[in-house]
Coordinates of N, CA, C and O in Angstrom, one line a residue:
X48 N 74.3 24.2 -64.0 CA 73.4 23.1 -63.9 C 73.5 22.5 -62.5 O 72.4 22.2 -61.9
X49 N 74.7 22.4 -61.9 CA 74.6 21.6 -60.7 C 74.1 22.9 -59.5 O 73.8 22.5 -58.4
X50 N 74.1 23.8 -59.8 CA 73.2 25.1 -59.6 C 72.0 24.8 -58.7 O 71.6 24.9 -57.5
X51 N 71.3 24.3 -60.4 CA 69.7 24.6 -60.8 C 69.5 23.2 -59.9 O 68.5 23.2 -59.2
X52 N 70.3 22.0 -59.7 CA 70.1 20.9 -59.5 C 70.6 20.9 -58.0 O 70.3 19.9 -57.3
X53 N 71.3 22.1 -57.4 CA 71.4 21.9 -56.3 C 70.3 22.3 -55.6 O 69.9 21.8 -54.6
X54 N 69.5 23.5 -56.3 CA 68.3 24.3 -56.4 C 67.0 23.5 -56.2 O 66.1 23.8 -55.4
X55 N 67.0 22.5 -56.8 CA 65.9 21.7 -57.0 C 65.9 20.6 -56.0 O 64.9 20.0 -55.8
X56 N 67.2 20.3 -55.2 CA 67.2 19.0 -54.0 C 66.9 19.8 -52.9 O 66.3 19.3 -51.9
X57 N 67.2 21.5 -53.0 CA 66.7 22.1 -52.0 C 64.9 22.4 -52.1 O 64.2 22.3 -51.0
X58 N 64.4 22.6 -53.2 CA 63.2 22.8 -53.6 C 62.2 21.2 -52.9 O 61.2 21.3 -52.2
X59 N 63.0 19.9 -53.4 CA 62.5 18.7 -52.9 C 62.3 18.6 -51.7 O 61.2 18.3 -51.2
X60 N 63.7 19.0 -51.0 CA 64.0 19.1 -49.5 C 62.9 19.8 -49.2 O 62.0 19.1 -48.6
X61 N 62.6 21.1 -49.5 CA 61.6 21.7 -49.0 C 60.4 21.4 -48.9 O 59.6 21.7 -48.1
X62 N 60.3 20.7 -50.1 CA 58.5 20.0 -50.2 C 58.2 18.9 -49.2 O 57.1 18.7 -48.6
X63 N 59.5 18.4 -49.1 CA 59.6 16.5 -48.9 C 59.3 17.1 -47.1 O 58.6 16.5 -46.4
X64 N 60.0 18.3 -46.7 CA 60.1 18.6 -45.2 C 58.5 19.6 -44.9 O 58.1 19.8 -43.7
X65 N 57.7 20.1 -46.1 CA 56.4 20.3 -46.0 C 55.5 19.6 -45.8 O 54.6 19.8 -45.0
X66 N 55.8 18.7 -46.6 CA 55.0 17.5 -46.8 C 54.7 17.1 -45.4 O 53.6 17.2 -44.8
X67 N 55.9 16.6 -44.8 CA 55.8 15.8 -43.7 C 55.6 16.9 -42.1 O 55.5 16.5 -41.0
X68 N 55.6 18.3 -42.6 CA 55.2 19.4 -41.6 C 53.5 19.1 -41.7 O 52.7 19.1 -40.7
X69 N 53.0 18.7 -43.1 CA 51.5 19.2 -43.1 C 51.0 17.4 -42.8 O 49.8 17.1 -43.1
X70 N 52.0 16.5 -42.4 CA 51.5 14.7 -42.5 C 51.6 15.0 -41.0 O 50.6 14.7 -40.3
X71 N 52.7 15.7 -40.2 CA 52.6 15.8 -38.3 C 50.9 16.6 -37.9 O 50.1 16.4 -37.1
X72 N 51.0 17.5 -39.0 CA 49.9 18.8 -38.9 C 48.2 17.6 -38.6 O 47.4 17.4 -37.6
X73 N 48.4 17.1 -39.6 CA 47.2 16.0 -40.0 C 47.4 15.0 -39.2 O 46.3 14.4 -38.8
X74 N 48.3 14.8 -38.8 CA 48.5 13.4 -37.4 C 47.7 13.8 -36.1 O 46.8 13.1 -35.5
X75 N 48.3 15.2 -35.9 CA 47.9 16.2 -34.5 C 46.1 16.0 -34.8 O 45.3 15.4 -34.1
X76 N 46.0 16.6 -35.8 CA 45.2 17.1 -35.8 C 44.1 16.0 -35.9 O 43.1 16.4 -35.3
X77 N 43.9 14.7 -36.4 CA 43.3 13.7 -36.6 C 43.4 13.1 -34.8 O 42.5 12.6 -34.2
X78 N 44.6 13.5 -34.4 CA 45.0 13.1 -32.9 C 44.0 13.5 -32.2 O 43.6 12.7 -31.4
X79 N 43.4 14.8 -32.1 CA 42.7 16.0 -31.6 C 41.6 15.6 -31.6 O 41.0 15.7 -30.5
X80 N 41.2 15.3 -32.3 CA 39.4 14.9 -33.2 C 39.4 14.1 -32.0 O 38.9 14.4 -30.9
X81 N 40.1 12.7 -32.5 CA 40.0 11.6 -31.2 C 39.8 11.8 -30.3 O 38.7 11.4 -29.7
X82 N 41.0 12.9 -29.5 CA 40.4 13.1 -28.6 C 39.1 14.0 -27.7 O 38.8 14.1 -26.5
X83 N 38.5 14.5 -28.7 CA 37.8 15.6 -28.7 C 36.7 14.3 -28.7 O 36.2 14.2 -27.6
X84 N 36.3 13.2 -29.9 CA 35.6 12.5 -29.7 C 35.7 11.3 -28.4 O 34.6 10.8 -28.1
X85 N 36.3 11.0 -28.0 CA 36.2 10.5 -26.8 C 35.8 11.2 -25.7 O 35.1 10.5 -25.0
X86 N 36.1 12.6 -25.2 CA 36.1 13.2 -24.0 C 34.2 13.0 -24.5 O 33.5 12.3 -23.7
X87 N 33.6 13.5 -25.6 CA 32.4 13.7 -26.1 C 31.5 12.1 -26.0 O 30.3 11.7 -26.0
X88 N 32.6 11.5 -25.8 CA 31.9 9.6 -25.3 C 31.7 9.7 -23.8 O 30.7 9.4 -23.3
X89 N 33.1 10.2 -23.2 CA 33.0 10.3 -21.5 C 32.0 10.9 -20.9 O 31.5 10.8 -19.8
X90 N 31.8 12.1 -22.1 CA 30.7 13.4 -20.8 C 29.5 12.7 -21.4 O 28.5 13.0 -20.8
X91 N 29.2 11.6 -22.4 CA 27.9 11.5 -22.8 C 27.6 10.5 -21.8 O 26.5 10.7 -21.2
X92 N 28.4 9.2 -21.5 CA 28.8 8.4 -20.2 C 28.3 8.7 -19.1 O 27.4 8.3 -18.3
X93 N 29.2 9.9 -19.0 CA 28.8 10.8 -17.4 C 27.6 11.4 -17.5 O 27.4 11.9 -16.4
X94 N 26.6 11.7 -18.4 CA 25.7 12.4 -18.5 C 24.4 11.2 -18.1 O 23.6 11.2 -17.2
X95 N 24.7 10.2 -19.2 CA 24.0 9.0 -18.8 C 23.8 8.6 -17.5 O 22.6 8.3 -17.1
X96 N 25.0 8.7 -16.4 CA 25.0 7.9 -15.3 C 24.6 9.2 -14.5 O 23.9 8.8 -13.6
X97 N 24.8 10.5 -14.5 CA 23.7 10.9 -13.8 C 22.7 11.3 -13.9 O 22.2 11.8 -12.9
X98 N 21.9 11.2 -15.0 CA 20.9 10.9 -15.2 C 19.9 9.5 -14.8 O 18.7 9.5 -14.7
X99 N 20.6 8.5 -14.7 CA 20.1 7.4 -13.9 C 20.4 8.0 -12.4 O 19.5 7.6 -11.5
X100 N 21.3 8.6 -12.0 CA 21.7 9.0 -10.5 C 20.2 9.2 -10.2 O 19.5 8.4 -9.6
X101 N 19.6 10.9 -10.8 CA 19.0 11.7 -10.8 C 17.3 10.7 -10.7 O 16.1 10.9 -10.2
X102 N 17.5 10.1 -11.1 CA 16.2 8.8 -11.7 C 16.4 8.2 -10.3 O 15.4 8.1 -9.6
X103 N 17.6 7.6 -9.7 CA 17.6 6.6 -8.6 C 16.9 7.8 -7.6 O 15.7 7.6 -7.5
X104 N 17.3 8.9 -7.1 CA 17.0 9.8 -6.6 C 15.8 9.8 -6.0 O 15.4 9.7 -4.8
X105 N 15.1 9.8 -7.5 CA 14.0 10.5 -7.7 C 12.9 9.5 -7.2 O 11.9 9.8 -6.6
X106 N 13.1 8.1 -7.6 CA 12.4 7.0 -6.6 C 12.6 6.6 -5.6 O 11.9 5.8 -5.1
X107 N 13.9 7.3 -5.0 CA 14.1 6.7 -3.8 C 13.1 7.9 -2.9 O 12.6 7.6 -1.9
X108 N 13.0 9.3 -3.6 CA 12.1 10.2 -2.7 C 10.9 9.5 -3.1 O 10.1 9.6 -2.2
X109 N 10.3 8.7 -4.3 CA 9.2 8.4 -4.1 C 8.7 7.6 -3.0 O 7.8 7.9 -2.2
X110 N 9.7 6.1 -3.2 CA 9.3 5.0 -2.3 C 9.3 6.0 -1.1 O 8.2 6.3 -1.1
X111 N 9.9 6.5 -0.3 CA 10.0 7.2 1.0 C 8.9 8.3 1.2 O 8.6 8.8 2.2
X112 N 8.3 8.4 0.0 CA 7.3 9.7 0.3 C 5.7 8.6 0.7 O 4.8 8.9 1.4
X113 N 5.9 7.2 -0.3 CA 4.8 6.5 -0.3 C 5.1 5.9 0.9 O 4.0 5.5 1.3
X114 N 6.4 5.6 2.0 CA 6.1 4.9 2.9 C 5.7 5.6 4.1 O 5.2 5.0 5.1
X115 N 6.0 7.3 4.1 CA 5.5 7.8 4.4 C 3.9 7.8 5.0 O 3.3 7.8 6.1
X116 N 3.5 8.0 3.4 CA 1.7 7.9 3.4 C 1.5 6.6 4.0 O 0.6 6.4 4.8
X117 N 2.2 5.9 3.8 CA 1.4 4.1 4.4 C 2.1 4.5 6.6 O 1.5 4.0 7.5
X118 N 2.9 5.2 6.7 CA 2.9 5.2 8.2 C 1.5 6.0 8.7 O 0.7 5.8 9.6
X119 N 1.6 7.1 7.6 CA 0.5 8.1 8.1 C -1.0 7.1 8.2 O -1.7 7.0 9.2
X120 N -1.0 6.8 7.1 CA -2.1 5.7 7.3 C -2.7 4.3 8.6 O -3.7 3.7 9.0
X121 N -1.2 4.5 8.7 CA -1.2 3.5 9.6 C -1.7 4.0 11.0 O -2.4 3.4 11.8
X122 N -1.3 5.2 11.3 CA -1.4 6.1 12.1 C -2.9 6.5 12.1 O -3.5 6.4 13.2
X123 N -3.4 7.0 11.2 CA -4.9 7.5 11.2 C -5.8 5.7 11.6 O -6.8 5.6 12.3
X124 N -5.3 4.7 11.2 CA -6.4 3.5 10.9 C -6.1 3.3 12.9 O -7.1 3.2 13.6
X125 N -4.9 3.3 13.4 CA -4.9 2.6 14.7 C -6.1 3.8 15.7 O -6.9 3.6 16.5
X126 N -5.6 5.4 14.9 CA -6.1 6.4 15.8 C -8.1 5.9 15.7 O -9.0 6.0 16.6
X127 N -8.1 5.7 14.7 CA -9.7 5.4 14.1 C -10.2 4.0 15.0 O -11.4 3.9 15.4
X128 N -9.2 3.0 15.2 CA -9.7 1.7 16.0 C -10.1 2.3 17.7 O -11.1 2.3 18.4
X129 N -8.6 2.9 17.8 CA -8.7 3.9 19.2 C -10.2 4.4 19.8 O -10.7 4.4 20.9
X130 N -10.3 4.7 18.4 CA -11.6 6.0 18.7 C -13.1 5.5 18.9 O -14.2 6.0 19.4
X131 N -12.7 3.9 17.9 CA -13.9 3.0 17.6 C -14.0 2.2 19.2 O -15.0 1.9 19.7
X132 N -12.8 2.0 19.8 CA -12.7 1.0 20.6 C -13.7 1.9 22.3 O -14.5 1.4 23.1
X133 N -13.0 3.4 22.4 CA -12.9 4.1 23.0 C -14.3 3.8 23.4 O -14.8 3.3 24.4
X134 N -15.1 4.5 21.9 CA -17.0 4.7 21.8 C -17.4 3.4 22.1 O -18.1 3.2 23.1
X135 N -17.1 2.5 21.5 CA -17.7 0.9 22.0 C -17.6 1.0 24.0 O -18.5 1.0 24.7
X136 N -16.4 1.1 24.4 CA -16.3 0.8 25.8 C -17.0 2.3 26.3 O -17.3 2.0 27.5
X137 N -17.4 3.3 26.1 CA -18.3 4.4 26.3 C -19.9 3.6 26.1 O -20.8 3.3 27.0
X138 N -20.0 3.5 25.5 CA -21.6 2.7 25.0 C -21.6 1.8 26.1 O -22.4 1.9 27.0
X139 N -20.8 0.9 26.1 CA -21.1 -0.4 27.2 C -21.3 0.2 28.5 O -22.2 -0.3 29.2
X140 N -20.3 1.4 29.1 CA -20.5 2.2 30.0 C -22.2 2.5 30.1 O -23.1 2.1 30.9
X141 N -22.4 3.3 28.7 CA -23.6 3.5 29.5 C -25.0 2.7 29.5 O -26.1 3.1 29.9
X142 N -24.8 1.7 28.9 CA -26.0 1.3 28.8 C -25.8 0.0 30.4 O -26.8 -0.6 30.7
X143 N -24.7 -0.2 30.9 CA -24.8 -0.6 31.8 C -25.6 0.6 33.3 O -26.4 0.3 34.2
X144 N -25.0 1.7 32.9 CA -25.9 2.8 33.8 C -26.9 2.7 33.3 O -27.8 2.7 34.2
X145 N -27.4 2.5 32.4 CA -28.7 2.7 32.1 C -29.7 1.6 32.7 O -30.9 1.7 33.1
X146 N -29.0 0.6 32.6 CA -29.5 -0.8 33.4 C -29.9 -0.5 35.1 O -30.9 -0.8 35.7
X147 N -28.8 0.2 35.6 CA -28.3 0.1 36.4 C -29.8 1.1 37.0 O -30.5 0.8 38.0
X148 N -30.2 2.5 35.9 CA -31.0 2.9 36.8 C -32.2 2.5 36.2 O -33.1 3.1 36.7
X149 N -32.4 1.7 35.3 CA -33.6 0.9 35.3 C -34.1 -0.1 36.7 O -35.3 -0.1 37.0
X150 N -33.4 -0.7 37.2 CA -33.1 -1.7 38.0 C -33.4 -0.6 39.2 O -34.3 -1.0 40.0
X151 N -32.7 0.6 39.4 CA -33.1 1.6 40.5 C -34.6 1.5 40.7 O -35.2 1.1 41.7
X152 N -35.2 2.1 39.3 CA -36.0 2.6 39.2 C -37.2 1.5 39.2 O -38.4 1.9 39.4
X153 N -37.0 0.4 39.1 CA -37.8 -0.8 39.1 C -38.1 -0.9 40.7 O -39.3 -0.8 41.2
X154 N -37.0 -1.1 41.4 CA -37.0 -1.4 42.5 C -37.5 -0.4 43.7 O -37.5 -0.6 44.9
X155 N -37.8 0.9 42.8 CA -38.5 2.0 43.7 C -39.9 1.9 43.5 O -40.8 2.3 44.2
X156 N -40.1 1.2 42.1 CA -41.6 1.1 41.7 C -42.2 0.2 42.3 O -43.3 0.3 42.9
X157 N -41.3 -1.1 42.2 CA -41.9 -2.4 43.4 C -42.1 -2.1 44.9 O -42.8 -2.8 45.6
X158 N -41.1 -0.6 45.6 CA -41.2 -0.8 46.9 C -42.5 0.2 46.9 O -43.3 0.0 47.9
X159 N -42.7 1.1 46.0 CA -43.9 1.7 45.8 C -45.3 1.4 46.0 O -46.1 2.0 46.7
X160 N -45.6 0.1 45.0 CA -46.6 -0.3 44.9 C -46.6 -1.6 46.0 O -47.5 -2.4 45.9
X161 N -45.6 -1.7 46.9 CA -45.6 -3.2 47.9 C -45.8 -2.1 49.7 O -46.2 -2.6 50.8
X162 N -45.4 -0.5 49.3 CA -46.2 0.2 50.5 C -47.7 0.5 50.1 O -48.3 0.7 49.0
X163 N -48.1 0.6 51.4 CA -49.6 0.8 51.6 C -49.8 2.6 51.1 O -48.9 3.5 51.1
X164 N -51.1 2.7 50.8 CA -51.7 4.1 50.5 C -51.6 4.5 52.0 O -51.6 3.5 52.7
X165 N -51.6 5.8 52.7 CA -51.5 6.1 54.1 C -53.3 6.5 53.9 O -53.7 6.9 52.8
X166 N -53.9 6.4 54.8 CA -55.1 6.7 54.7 C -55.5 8.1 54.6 O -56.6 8.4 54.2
X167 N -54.6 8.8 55.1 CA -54.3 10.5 54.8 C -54.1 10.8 53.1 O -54.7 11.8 52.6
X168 N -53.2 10.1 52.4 CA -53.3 10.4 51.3 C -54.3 10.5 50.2 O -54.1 10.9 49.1
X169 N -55.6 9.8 50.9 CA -56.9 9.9 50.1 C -57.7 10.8 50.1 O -58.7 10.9 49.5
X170 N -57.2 11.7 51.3 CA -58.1 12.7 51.4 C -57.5 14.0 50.2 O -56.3 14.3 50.0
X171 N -58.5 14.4 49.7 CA -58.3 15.4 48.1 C -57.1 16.4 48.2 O -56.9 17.1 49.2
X172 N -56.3 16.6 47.1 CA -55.3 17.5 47.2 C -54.1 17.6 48.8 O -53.6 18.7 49.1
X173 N -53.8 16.6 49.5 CA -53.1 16.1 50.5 C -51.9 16.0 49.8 O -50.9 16.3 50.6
X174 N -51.6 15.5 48.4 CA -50.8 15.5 47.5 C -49.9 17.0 47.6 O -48.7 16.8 47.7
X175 N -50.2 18.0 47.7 CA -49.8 19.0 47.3 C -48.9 19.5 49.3 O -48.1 20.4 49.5
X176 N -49.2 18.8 50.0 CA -48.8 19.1 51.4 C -47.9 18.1 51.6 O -46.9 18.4 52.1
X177 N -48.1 17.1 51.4 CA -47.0 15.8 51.9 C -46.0 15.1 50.8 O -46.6 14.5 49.9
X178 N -44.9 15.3 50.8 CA -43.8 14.8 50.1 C -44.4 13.2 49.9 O -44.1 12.9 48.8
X179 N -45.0 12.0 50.7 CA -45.4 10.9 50.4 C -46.2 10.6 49.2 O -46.1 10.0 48.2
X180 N -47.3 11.5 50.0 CA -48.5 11.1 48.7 C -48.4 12.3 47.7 O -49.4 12.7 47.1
X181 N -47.1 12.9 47.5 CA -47.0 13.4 46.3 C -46.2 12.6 45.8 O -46.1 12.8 44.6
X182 N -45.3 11.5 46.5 CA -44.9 10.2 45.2 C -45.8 9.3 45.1 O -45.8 8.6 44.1
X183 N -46.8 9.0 46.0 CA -47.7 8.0 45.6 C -48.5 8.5 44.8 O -48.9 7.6 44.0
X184 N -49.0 9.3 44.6 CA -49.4 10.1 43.7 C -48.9 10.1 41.9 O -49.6 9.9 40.9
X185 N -48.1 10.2 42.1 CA -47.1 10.4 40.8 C -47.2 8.8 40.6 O -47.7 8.4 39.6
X186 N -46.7 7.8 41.5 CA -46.1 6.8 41.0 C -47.0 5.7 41.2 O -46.9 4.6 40.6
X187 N -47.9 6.0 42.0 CA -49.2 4.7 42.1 C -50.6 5.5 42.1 O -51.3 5.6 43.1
X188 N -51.0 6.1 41.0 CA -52.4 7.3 41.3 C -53.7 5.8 41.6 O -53.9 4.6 41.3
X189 N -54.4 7.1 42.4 CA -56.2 6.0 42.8 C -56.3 5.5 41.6 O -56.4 4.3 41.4
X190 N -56.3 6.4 40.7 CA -57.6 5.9 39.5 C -56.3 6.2 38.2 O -55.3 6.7 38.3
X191 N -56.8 5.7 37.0 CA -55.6 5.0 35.8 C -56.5 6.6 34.7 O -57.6 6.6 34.2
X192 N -55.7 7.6 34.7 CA -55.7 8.1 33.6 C -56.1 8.0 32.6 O -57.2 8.6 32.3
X193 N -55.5 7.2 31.7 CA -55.6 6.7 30.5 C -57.1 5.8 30.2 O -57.9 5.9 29.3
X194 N -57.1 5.0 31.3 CA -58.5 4.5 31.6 C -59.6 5.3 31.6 O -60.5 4.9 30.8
X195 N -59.8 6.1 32.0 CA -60.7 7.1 32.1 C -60.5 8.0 30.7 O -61.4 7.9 29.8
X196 N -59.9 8.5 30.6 CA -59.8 9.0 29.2 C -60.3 7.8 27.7 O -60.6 8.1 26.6
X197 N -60.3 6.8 28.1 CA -60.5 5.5 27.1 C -62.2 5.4 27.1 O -63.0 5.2 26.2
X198 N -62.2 5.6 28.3 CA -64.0 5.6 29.2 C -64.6 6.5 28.1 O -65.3 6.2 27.2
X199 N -64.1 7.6 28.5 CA -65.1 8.6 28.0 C -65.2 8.8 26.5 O -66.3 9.2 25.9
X200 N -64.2 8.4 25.8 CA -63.9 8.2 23.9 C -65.0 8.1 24.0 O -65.8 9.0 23.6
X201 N -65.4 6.8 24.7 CA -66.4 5.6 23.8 C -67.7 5.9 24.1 O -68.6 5.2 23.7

């Protein structure tokens, strides 16, 4: 009996030191989980924050790509004022030449018509021999073209 009973504190012993092999087993292992679910908190964490990284990134190349376009813009609008300013002061240019040989050309018409006909220039086709009466010719004729042409319409 004290045998079977020594048998049986060893049998206890055995269970009692099972038991508590498979309560460390379950400790560890509940231990594990934890940590397995935490590391799975941290990478979801870190996944998060670079994903906002990835997002800041991504507007920071926007804003910079848009301020871009606004320099480029800025660049085309001054080149376009440039270009507008350039043609304006071109135009003024010429229509001051243009003045300029109006005013020539006024003043060649007035010294034209304020010289006398040479009396040589009336004799027929004289025009064709003398550089004079081939501008008085041109620029003050005897008789009005248009007049005579108006004559005859009617």
């Amino acid at each position: 009996r004290e045998a079977a009973e020594a048998e049986r504190k060893e049998i206890d012993a055995e269970k009692k030191r099972i038991e508590v092999e498979e309560k460390r087993v379950m400790a560890e292992a509940l231990k594990a989980e934890e940590k397995r679910e935490e590391l799975r908190r941290m990478e979801e964490k870190l996944e998060k924050k670079a994903s906002e990284l990835r997002r800041m990134e991504n507007e920071d190349q926007a804003r910079k790509e848009e301020e871009q376009r606004q320099k480029e813009l800025e660049v085309e609008i001054k080149a376009a004022e440039e270009a507008a300013a350039r043609a304006e002061s071109e135009r003024t240019e010429l229509e001051i030449a243009a003045m300029q040989v109006a005013a020539r050309e006024e003043n060649n018409a007035i010294a034209i018509q304020a010289a006398n006909r040479p009396w040589g220039c009336n004799i027929p086709l004289t025009y064709l021999v003398s550089r004079k009466c081939w501008v008085m010719a041109s620029e003050k004729p005897i008789y009005d073209c248009s007049g005579i042409v108006d004559y005859m319409m009617q």
